[in-house]
XYZ file of C-alpha atoms in Angstrom:
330
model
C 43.016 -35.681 -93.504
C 39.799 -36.652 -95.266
C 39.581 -40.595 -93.955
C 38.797 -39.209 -90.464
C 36.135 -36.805 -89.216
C 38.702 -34.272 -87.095
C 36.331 -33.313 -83.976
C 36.189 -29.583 -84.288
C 36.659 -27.328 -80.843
C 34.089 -25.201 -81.306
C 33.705 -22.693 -78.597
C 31.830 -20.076 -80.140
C 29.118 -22.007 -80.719
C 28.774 -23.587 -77.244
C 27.596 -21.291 -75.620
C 23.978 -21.203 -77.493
C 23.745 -24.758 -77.053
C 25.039 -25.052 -73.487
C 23.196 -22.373 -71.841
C 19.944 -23.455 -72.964
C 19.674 -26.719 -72.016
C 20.760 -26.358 -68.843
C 20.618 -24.228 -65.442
C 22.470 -23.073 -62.589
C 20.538 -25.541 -60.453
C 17.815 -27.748 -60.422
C 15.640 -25.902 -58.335
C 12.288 -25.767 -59.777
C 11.365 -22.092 -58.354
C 14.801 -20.882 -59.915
C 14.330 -22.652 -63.313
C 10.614 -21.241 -63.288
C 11.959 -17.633 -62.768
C 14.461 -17.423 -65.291
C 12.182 -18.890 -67.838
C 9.529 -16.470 -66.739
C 12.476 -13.816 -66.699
C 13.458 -14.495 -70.250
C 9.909 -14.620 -71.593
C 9.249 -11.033 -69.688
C 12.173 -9.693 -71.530
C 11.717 -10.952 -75.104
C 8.001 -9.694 -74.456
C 9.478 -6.188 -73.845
C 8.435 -6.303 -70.443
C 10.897 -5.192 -68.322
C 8.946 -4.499 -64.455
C 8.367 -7.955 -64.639
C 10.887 -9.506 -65.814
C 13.048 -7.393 -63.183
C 10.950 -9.149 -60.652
C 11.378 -12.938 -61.830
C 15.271 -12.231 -62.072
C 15.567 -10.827 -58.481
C 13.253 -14.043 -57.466
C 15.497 -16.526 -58.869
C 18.590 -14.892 -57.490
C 17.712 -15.613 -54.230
C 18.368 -18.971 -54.856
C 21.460 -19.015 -57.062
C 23.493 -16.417 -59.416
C 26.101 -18.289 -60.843
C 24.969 -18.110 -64.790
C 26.518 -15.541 -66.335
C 23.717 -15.349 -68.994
C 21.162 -15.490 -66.335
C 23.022 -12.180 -65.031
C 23.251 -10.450 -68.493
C 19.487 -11.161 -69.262
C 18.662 -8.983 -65.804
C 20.977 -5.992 -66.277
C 19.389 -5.826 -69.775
C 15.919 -5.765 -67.877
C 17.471 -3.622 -65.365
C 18.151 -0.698 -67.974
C 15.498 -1.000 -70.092
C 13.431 -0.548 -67.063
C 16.081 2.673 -65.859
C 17.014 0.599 -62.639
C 20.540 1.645 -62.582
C 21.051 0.276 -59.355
C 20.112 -3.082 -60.172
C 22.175 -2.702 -63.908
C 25.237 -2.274 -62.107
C 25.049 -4.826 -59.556
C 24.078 -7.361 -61.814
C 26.825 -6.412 -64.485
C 29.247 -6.339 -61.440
C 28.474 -10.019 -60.640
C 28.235 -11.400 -64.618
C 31.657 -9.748 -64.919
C 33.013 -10.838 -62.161
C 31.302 -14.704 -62.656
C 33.241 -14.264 -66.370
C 34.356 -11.045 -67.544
C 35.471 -12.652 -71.331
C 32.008 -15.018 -71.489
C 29.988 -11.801 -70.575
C 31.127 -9.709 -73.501
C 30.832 -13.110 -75.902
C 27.236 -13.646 -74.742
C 26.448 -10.047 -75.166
C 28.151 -10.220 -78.957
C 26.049 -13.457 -79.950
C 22.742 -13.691 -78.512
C 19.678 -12.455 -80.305
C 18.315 -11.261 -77.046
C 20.521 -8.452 -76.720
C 20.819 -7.360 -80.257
C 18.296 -4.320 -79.399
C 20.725 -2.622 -76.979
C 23.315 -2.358 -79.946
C 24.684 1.254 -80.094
C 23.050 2.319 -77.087
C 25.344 2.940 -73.728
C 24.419 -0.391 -72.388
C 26.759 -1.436 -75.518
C 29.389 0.512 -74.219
C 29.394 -0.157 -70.609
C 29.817 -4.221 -72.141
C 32.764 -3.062 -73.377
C 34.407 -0.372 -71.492
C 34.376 -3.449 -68.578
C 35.546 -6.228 -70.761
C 38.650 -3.982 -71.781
C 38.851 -2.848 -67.763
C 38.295 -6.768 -66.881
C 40.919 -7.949 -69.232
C 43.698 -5.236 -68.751
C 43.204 -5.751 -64.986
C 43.845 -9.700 -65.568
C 47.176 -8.354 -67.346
C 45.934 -9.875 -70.694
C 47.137 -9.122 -74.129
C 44.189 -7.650 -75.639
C 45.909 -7.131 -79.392
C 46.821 -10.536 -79.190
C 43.268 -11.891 -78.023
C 41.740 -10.104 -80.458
C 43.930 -11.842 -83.268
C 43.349 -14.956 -81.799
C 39.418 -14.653 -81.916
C 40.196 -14.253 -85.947
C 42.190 -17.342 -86.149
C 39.826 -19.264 -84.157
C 37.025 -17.809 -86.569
C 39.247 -19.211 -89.803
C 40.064 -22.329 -88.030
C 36.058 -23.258 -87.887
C 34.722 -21.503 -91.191
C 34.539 -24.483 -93.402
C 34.310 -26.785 -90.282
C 30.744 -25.786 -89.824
C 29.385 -26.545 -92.880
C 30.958 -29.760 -93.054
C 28.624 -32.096 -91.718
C 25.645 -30.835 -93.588
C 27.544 -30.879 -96.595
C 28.230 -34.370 -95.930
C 24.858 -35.169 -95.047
C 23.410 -33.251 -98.604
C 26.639 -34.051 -100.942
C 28.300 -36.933 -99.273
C 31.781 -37.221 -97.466
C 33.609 -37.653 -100.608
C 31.436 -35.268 -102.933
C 33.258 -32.140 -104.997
C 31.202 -30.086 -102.816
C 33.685 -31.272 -99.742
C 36.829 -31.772 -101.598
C 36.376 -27.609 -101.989
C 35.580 -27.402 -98.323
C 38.752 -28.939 -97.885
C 40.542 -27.179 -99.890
C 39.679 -23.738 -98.155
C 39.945 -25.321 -94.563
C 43.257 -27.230 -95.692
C 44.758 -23.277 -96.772
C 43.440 -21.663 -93.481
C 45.153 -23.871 -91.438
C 48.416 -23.505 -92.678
C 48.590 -20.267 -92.588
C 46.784 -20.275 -89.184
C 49.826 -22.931 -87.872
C 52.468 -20.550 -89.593
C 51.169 -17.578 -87.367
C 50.408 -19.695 -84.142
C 54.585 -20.484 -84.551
C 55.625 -16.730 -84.785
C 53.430 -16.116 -81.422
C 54.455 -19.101 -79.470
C 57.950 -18.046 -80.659
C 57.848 -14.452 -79.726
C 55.649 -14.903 -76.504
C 55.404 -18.424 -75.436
C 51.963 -20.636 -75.117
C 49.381 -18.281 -75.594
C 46.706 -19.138 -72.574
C 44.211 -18.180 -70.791
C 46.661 -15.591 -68.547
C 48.075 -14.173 -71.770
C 44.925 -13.937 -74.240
C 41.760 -14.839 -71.940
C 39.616 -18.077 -70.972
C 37.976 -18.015 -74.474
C 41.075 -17.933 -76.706
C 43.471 -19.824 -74.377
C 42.586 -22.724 -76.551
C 42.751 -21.408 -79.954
C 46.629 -22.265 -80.226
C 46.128 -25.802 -79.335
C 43.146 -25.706 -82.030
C 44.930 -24.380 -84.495
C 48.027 -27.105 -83.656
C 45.170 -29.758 -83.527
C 44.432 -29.234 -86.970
C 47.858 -29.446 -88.009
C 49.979 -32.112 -89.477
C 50.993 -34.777 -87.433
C 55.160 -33.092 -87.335
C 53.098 -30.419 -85.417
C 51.287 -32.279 -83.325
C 53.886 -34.044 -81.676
C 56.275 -31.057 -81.809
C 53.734 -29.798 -79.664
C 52.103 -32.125 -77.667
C 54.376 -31.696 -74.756
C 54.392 -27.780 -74.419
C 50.511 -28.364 -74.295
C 50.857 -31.323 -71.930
C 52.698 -28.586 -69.785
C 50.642 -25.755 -69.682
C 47.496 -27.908 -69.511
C 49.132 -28.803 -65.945
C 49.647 -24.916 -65.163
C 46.089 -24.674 -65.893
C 46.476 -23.017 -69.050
C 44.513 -25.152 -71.739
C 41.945 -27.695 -70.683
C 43.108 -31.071 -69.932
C 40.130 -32.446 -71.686
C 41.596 -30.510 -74.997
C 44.604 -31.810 -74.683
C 43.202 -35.434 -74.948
C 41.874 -34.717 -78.354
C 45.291 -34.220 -79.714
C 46.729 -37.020 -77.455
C 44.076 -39.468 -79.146
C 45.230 -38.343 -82.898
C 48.840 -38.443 -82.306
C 48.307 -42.157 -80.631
C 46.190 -42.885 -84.132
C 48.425 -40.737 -85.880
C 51.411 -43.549 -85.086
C 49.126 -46.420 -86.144
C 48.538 -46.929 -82.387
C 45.251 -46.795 -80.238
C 43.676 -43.863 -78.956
C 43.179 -43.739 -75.145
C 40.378 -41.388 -74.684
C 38.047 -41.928 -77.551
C 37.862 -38.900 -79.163
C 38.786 -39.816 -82.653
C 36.056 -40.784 -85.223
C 36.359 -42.380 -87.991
C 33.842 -42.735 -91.291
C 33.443 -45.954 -93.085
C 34.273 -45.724 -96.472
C 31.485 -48.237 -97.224
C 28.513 -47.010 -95.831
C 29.276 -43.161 -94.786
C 28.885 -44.528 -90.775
C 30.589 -42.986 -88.708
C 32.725 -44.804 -85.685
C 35.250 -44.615 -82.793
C 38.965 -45.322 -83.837
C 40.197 -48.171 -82.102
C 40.645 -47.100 -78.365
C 42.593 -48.998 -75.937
C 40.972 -49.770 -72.738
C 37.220 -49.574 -74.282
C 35.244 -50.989 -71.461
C 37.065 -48.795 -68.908
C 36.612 -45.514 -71.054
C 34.344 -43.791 -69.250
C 36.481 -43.632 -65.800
C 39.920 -42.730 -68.474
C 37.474 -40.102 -69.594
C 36.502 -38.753 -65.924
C 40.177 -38.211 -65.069
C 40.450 -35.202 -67.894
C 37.027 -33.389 -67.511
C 35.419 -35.408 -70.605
C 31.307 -36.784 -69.974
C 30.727 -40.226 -70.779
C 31.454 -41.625 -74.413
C 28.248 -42.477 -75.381
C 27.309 -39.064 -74.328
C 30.064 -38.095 -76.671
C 28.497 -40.368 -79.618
C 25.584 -39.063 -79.127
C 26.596 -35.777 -81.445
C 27.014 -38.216 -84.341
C 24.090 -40.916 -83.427
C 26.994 -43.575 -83.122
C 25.487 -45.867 -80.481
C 28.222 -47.226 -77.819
C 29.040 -51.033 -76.952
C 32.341 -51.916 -75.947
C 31.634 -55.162 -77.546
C 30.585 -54.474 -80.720
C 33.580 -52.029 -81.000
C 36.094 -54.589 -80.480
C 34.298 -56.572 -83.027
C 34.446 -53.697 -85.617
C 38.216 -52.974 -85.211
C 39.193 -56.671 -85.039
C 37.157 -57.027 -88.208
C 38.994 -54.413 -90.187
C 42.367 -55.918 -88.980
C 41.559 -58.854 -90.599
C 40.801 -57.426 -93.823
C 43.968 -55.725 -94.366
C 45.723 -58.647 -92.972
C 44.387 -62.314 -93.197
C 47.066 -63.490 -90.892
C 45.590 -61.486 -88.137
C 42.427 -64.383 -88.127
C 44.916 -66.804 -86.743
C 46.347 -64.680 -83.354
């Protein structure tokens, strides 16, 4: 498993990264609002920031952190009006995100214990029992998806510090390598007992951790797999554009080439890090479209690898010939 960098699903990080670098439009009186909104409540004041939040909403309130940032404003400034429409909309914009983005960002971490806290989660458990979801279940879920990225994390700066094949990630390894066998062992029992668990059984944010956990698998699993996923990812269950990430390793997997360019691989030479050989590569970025997925460079750009169709042919031709001589002559 060590000769390729697996591409980690890491939802409960994205959310951070996502939400700040982008808005819910590009208007430039929204985007100056919100700023100004978020500034006014880190700065403790909550009048203003109140008024920046009801400003902005005029234009647009489809951000769900947006929302959250004003009901926090809202009842720090004892607006209880205002706290309960805007909780009404962030819930009802993403009942599961609401509660995550409440649980991770700094922002909020003053309103711990108070009955702002509890109002988060009194409506997330309303929200999700009204969906008909399987709360016990979620919440075992969120663990395994927690165990599934533990090591994950730290992999690339270990690389970076130790090296790819250092001691320091053969251990990483090791612990990640245990995880996810037990993880797979347990994702079994539940599929078994109450079929794909997705987003109508365990939520929007944990409706992918089964296919995580299968992604990180062995390849048996994989393709064992692969078509129950291919199935509920046309009932709208898991993502299309997760299922292509396990459609590219199985292809590579079977010696064959990937389709959507998910895969990459490190040289064993120089550390650098590359695309495994994808099929159609100067059509990519339309085969991409078609599941949800931005373009590949866009894609690269998480591990610097700089795109050319060209040069990628070149590579994988290249390496061909290495291992075989007689491939120079076709």
């Amino acid at each position: 498993m060590k000769n390729i960098l697996f591409i980690a699903v890491i939802t409960l990080l994205s959310y951070n990264a996502n939400a700040q670098q982008s808005f819910a439009t590009t208007d430039p009186a929204y985007i100056k609002n919100v700023q100004a909104g978020e500034a006014a409540l880190n700065a403790e004041k909550y009048d203003s920031c109140l008024i920046y939040y009801e400003e902005a909403f005029k234009t647009k309130q489809t951000s769900v952190l947006s929302t959250l940032r004003g009901a926090a404003c809202a009842y720090s400034a004892n607006n209880t009006n205002t706290l309960n429409t805007y909780l009404d909309v962030a819930f009802e914009l993403n009942w599961d995100m609401a509660k995550s983005i409440f649980d991770t960002y700094e922002e909020f971490t003053y309103l711990s214990g108070t009955p702002f806290e509890d109002t988060i989660l009194r409506r997330w458990r309303q929200s999700a029992e009204d969906a008909g979801i399987n709360i016990e279940l979620m919440l075992e879920l969120k663990v395994i998806s927690m165990t599934d990225q533990m090591q994950r994390r730290e992999m690339r700066s270990v690389t970076e510090q130790y090296g790819w094949d250092s001691p320091q990630m053969d251990s990483l390894w090791a612990l990640q390598n245990y995880s996810d066998s037990v993880n797979m062992i347990r994702i079994e029992e539940i599929i078994e007992e109450y079929g794909y668990p997705g987003r109508s059984l365990v939520g929007p944010r944990q409706g992918s951790t089964a296919f995580m956990v299968i992604q990180h698998s062995t390849q048996e699993m994989q393709e064992k797999y692969l078509p129950l996923l291919k199935e509920q990812a046309d009932k709208g269950e898991v993502r299309w554009s997760s299922i292509a990430l396990m459609i590219d390793r199985v292809l590579l997997g079977k010696g064959e080439k990937q389709i959507y360019g998910s895969q990459v691989y490190t040289d064993e030479k120089t550390g650098e890090l590359y695309f495994g050989e994808i099929e159609n590569p100067h059509k990519i970025d339309s085969i991409r479209n078609t599941v949800g997925l931005g373009t590949l460079q866009e894609y690269g750009n998480n591990w610097d690898i700089q795109w050319d169709p060209d040069k990628h042919i070149a590579r994988h031709k290249k390496i061909k010939e290495e291992k075989d001589p007689k491939e120079k002559e076709k």
